[in-house]
Coordinates of C-alpha atoms in Angstrom, one line a residue:
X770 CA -16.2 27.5 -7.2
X771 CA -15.2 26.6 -3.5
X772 CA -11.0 25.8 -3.3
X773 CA -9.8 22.3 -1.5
X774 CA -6.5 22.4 -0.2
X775 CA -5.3 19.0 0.0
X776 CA -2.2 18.6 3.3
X777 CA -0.2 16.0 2.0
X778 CA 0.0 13.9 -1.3
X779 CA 0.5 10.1 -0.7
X780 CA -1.8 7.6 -1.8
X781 CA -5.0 9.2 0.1
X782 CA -4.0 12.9 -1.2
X783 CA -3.6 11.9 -4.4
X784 CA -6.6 9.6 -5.1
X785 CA -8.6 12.4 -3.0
X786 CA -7.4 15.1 -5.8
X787 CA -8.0 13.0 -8.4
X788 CA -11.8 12.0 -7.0
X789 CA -12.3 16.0 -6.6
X790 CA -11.0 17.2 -9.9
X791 CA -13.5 14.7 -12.0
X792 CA -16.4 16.1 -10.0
X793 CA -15.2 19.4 -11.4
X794 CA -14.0 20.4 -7.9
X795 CA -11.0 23.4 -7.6
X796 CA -8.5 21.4 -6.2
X797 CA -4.8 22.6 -4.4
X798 CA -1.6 20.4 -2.9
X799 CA 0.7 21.1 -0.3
X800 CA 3.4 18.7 0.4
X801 CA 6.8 19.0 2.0
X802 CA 7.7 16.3 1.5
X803 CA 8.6 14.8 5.2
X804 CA 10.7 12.3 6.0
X805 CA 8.6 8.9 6.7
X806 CA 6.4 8.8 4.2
X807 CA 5.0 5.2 3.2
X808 CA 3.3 6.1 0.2
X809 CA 6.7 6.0 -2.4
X810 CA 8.6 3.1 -0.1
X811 CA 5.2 0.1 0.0
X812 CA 5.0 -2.2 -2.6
X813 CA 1.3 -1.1 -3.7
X814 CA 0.2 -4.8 -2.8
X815 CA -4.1 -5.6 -3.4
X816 CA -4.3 -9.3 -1.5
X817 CA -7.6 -11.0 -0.4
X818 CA -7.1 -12.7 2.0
X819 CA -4.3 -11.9 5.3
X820 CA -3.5 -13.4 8.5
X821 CA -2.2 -17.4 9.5
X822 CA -5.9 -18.3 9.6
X823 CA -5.9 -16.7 5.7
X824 CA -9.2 -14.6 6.6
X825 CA -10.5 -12.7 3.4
X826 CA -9.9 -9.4 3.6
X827 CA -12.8 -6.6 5.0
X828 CA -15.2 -6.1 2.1
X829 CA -13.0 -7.5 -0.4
X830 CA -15.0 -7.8 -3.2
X831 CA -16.6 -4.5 -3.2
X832 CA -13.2 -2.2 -2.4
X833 CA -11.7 -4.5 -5.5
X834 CA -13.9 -4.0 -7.9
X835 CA -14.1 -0.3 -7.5
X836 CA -10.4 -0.1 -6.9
X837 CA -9.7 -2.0 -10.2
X838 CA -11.8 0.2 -12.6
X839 CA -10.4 4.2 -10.8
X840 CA -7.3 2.8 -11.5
X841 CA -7.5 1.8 -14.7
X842 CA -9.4 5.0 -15.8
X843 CA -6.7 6.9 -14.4
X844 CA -4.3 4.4 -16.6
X845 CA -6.7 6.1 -19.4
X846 CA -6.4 9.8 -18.1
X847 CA -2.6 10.2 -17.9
X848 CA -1.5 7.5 -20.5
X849 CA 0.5 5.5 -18.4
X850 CA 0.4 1.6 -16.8
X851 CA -0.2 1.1 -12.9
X852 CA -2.0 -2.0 -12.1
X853 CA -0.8 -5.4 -12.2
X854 CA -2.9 -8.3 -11.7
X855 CA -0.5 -10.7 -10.4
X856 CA -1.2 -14.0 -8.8
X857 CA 0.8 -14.7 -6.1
X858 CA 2.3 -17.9 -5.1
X859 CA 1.8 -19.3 -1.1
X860 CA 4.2 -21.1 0.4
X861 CA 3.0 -23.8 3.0
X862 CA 5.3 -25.2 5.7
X863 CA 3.6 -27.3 7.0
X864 CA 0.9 -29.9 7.1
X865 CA -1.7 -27.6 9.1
X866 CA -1.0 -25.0 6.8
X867 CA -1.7 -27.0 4.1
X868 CA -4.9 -28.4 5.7
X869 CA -5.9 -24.6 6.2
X870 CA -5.6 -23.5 2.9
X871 CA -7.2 -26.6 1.4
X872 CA -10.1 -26.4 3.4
X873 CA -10.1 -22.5 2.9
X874 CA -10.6 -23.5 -1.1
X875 CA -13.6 -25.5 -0.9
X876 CA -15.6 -22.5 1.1
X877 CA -17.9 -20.9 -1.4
X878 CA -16.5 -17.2 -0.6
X879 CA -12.9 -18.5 -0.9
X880 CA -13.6 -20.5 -4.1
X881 CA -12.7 -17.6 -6.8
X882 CA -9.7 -15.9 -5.2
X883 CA -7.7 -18.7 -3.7
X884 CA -6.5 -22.6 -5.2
X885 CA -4.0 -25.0 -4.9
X886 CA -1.1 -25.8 -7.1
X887 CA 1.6 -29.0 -7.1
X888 CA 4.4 -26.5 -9.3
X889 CA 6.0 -23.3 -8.2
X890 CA 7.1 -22.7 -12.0
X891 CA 9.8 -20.1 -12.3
X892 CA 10.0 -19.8 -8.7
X893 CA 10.9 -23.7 -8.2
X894 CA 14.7 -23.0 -9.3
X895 CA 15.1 -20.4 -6.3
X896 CA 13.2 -22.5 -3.0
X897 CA 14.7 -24.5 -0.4
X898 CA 12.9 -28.2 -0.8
X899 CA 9.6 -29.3 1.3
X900 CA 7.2 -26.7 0.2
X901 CA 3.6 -26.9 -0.4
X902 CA 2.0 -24.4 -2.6
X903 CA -1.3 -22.1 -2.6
X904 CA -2.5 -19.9 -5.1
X905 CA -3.9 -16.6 -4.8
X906 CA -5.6 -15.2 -7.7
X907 CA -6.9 -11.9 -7.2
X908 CA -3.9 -10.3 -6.1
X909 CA -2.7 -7.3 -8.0
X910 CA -0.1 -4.5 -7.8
X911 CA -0.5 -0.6 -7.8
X912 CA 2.8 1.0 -9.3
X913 CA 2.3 3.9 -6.1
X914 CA 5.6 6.1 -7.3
X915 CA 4.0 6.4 -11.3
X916 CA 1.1 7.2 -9.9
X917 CA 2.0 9.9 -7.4
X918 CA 5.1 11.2 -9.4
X919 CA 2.6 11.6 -12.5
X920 CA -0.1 13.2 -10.7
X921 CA 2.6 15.8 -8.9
X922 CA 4.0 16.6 -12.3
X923 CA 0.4 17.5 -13.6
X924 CA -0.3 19.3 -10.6
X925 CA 3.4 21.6 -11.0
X926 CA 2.2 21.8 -14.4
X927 CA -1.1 23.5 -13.4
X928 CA 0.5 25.7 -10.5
X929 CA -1.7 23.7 -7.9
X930 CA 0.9 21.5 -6.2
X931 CA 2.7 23.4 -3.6
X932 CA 6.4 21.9 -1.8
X933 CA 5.4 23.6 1.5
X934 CA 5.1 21.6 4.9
X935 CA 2.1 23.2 6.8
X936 CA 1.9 23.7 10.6
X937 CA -1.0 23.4 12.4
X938 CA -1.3 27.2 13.3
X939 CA -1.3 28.1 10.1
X940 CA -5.0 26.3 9.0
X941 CA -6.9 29.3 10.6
X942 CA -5.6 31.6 8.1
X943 CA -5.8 29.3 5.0
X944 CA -9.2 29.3 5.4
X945 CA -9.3 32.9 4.7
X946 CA -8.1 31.8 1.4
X947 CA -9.7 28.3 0.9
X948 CA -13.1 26.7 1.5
X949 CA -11.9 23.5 2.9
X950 CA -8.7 21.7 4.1
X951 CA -8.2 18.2 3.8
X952 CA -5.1 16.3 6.1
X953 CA -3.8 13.5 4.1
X954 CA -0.4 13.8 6.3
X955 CA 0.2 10.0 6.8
X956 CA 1.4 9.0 10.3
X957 CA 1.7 12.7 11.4
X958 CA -1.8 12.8 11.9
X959 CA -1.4 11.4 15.1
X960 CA -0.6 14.6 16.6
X961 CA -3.4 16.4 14.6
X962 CA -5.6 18.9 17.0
X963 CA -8.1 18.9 14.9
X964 CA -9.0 15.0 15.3
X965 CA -8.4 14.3 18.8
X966 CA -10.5 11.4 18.9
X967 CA -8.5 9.5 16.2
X968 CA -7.1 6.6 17.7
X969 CA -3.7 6.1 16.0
X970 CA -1.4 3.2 16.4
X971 CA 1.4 4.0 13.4
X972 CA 4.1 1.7 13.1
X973 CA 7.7 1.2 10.9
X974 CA 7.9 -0.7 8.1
X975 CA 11.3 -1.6 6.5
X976 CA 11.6 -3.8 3.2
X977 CA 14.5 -4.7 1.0
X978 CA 14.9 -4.8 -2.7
X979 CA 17.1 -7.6 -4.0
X980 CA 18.5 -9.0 -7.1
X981 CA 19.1 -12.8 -7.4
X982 CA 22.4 -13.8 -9.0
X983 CA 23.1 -16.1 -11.5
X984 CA 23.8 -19.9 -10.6
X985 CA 26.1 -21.4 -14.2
X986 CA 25.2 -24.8 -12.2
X987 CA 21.1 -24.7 -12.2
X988 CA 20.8 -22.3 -15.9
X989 CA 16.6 -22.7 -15.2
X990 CA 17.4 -20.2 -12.8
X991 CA 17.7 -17.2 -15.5
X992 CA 14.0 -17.9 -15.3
X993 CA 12.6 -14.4 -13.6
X994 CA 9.0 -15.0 -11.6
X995 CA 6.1 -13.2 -12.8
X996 CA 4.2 -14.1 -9.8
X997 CA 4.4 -12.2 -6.7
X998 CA 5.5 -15.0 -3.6
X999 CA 4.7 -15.0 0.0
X1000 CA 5.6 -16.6 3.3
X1001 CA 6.5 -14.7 6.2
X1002 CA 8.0 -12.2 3.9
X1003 CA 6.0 -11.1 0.5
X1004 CA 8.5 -10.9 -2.7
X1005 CA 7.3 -8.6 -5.1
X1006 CA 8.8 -8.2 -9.0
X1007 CA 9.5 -4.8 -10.0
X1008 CA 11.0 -5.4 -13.3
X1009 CA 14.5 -5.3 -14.1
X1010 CA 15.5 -8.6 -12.4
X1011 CA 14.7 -6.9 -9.1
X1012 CA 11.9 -7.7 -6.2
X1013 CA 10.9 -5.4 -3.6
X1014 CA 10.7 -7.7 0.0
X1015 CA 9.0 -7.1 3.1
X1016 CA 7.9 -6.0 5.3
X1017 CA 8.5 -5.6 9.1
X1018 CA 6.4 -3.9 11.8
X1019 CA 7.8 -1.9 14.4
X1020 CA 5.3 -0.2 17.2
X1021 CA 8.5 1.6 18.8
X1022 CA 10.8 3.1 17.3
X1023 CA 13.4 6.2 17.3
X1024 CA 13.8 7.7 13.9
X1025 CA 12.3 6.8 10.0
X1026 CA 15.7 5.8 8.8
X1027 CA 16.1 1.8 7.6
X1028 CA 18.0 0.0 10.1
X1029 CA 20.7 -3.0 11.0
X1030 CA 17.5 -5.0 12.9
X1031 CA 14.9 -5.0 10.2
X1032 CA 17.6 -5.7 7.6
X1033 CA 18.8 -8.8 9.6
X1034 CA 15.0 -9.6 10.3
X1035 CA 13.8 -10.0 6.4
X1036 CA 17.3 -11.8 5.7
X1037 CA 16.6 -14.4 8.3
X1038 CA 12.8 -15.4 6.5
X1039 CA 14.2 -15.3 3.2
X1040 CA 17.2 -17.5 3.8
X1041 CA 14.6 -19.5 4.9
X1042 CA 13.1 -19.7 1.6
X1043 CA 15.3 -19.2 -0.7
X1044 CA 18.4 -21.2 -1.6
X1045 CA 19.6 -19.3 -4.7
X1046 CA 22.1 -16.5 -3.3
X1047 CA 20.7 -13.0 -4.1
X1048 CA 22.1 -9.5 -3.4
X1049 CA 20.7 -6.4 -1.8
X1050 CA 20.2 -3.0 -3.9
X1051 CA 18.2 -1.0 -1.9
X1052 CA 17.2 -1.1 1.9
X1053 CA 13.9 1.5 2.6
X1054 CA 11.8 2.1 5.5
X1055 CA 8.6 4.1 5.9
X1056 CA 5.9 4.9 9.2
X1057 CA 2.2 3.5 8.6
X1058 CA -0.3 5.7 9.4
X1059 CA -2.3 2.3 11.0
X1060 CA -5.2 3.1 13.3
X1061 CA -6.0 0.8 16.1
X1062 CA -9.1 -0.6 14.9
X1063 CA -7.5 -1.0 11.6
X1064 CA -10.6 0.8 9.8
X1065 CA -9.2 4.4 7.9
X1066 CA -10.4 7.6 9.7
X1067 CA -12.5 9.6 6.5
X1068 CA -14.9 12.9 7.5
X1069 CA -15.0 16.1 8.6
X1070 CA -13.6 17.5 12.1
X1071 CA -15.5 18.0 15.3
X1072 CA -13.8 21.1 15.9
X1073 CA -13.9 22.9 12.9
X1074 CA -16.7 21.9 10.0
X1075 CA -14.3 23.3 7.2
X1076 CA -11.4 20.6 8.1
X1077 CA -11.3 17.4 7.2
X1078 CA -9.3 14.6 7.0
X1079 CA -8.6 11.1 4.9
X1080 CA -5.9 8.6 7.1
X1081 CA -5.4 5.7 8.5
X1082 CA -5.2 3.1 5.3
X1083 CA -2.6 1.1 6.8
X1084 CA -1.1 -1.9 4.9
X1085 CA -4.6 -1.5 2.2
X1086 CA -4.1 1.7 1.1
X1087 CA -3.8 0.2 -2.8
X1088 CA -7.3 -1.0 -2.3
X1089 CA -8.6 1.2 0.3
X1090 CA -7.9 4.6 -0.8
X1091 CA -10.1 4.8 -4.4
X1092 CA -13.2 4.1 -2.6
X1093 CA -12.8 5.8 0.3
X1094 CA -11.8 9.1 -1.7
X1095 CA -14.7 8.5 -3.8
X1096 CA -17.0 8.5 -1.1
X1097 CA -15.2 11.7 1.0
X1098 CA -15.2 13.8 -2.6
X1099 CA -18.6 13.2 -3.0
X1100 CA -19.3 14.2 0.8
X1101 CA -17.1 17.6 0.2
X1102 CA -18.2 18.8 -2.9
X1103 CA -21.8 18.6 -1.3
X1104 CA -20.9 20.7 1.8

């Protein structure tokens, strides 16, 4: 049976393993670990439609549909929960929002994903006042650190999953020992020799996590949201009283850490929404591995046919990454 070493295990490595090892393929990790990584830091978000103009996302239907049933069956597989359909509330400023998003309702594509809606329900004790509301209805939420801390814990269990950063040097002689290497490194593809053609264009996100606190003067506040929430910024709940915000984009940047900018950034859009006060628990930052034509960069190397690679998912990797590992599995375990 050939041997797969997989470089990395975010969302692409692990959705790659897991496509591989149901078509019976051998299947190795190697991950170091690096500093960076998006995977464990994004909120795992699945939204149609993006953008002011509130465009439906590339091929929506037919990545959600697939995305929706791998995940489940891997809900099945390892016994534990990871998707979320959550609606998710729109806020609408002002009256050509509004006007957008109406007429965006009526269009026969829009018709099943997006609505309108006169009450923000738990969310109407937090808001500032003047609000309009959309609805979004097939928006969901992948629970990215289960996944990938469930899959590396069956991995250890099997002796396949190896906490070992590989240089570049080194691929030569690994395939002495396996048949194929996959690169799922993330944004440190960019400097990958064996893809020179790649066109990266990675960028630094940064999100908070925040609690709100009690107000004894509006009690409908101890009312916690179910529904994810989005303006500039996207709230997110992750249980416990607690919502994951973001996120910011930065092209340039100097070092992976969270910093005093895109902390002050996010705080200035959510004072804008929010009245309720609200603390911060956790301030995190990862580096996108976006691509300049914002399409991911799946298939083999024109340098060396045993190397390939599976990068580039961006902001989408939640719905992105099962079919596009479905389609690169099927593509390797042909070869």
């Amino acid at each position: 049976m050939k041997k797969t070493l997989i470089i990395g295990q975010g969302i692409a490595g692990t959705m790659l393993a897991w496509s591989l090892r149901r078509r019976g393929c051998s299947v190795f990790i190697a991950d170091g670990n690096l500093a960076g990584g998006s995977s464990m830091v994004a909120a795992g978000i699945i939204n149609p439609v993006t953008g002011k103009r509130f465009v439906k996302s590339w091929r929506f239907d037919e990545f959600f549909s697939i995305a929706k049933d791998i995940y489940q069956q891997i809900e099945l597989e390892f016994g534990i929960s990871i998707w979320e359909d959550r609606p998710t509330l729109r806020l609408l400023g002002t009256p050509e929002e509004a006007n957008d998003w109406a007429i965006r309702c009526v269009q026969p594509e829009y018709a099943d994903h997006l609505g309108e809606t006169e009450d923000a329900g738990a969310w109407g004790a937090f808001l500032k006042p003047g609000f309009r509301f959309g609805l979004i209805r097939k928006s969901a939420r992948v629970k990215f650190p289960l996944l990938i801390d469930t899959f590396r814990e069956k991995a250890l269990q099997e002796g396949i999953f190896f906490e070992k950063s590989i240089d570049y040097q080194e691929v030569e002689n690994l395939l002495l020992e396996y048949d194929r290497v996959v690169f799922c490194e993330g944004w440190r593809a960019e400097a990958n020799p064996f893809f020179p053609e790649s066109q990266f264009r990675v960028s630094k996100g940064e999100a908070l996590i925040i609690r709100f606190r009690e107000q004894i003067d509006r009690p409908t506040i101890n009312r916690t949201p179910t529904e994810m929430i989005k303006k500039t910024m996207l709230l997110v709940p992750m249980g416990h009283g607690t919502f994951w915000v973001g996120s910011t984009y930065r092209w340039h940047f100097e070092d992976t850490l969270p910093g005093a900018e895109g902390r002050e950034y996010i705080l200035g859009y959510l004072h804008e929404m929010f009245e309720a006060p609200f603390e911060i628990v956790e301030h995190v930052s990862g580096i996108r591995p976006t691509m300049i034509d914002r399409r991911p960069v799946v298939g083999q190397s024109k340098l060396n046919h045993k190397v390939f690679i599976f990068n580039g998912l961006g902001t989408k990797g939640a719905l992105l990454a099962p079919y596009f590992a479905e389609q690169l599995a099927g593509e390797i375990c042909q070869s």
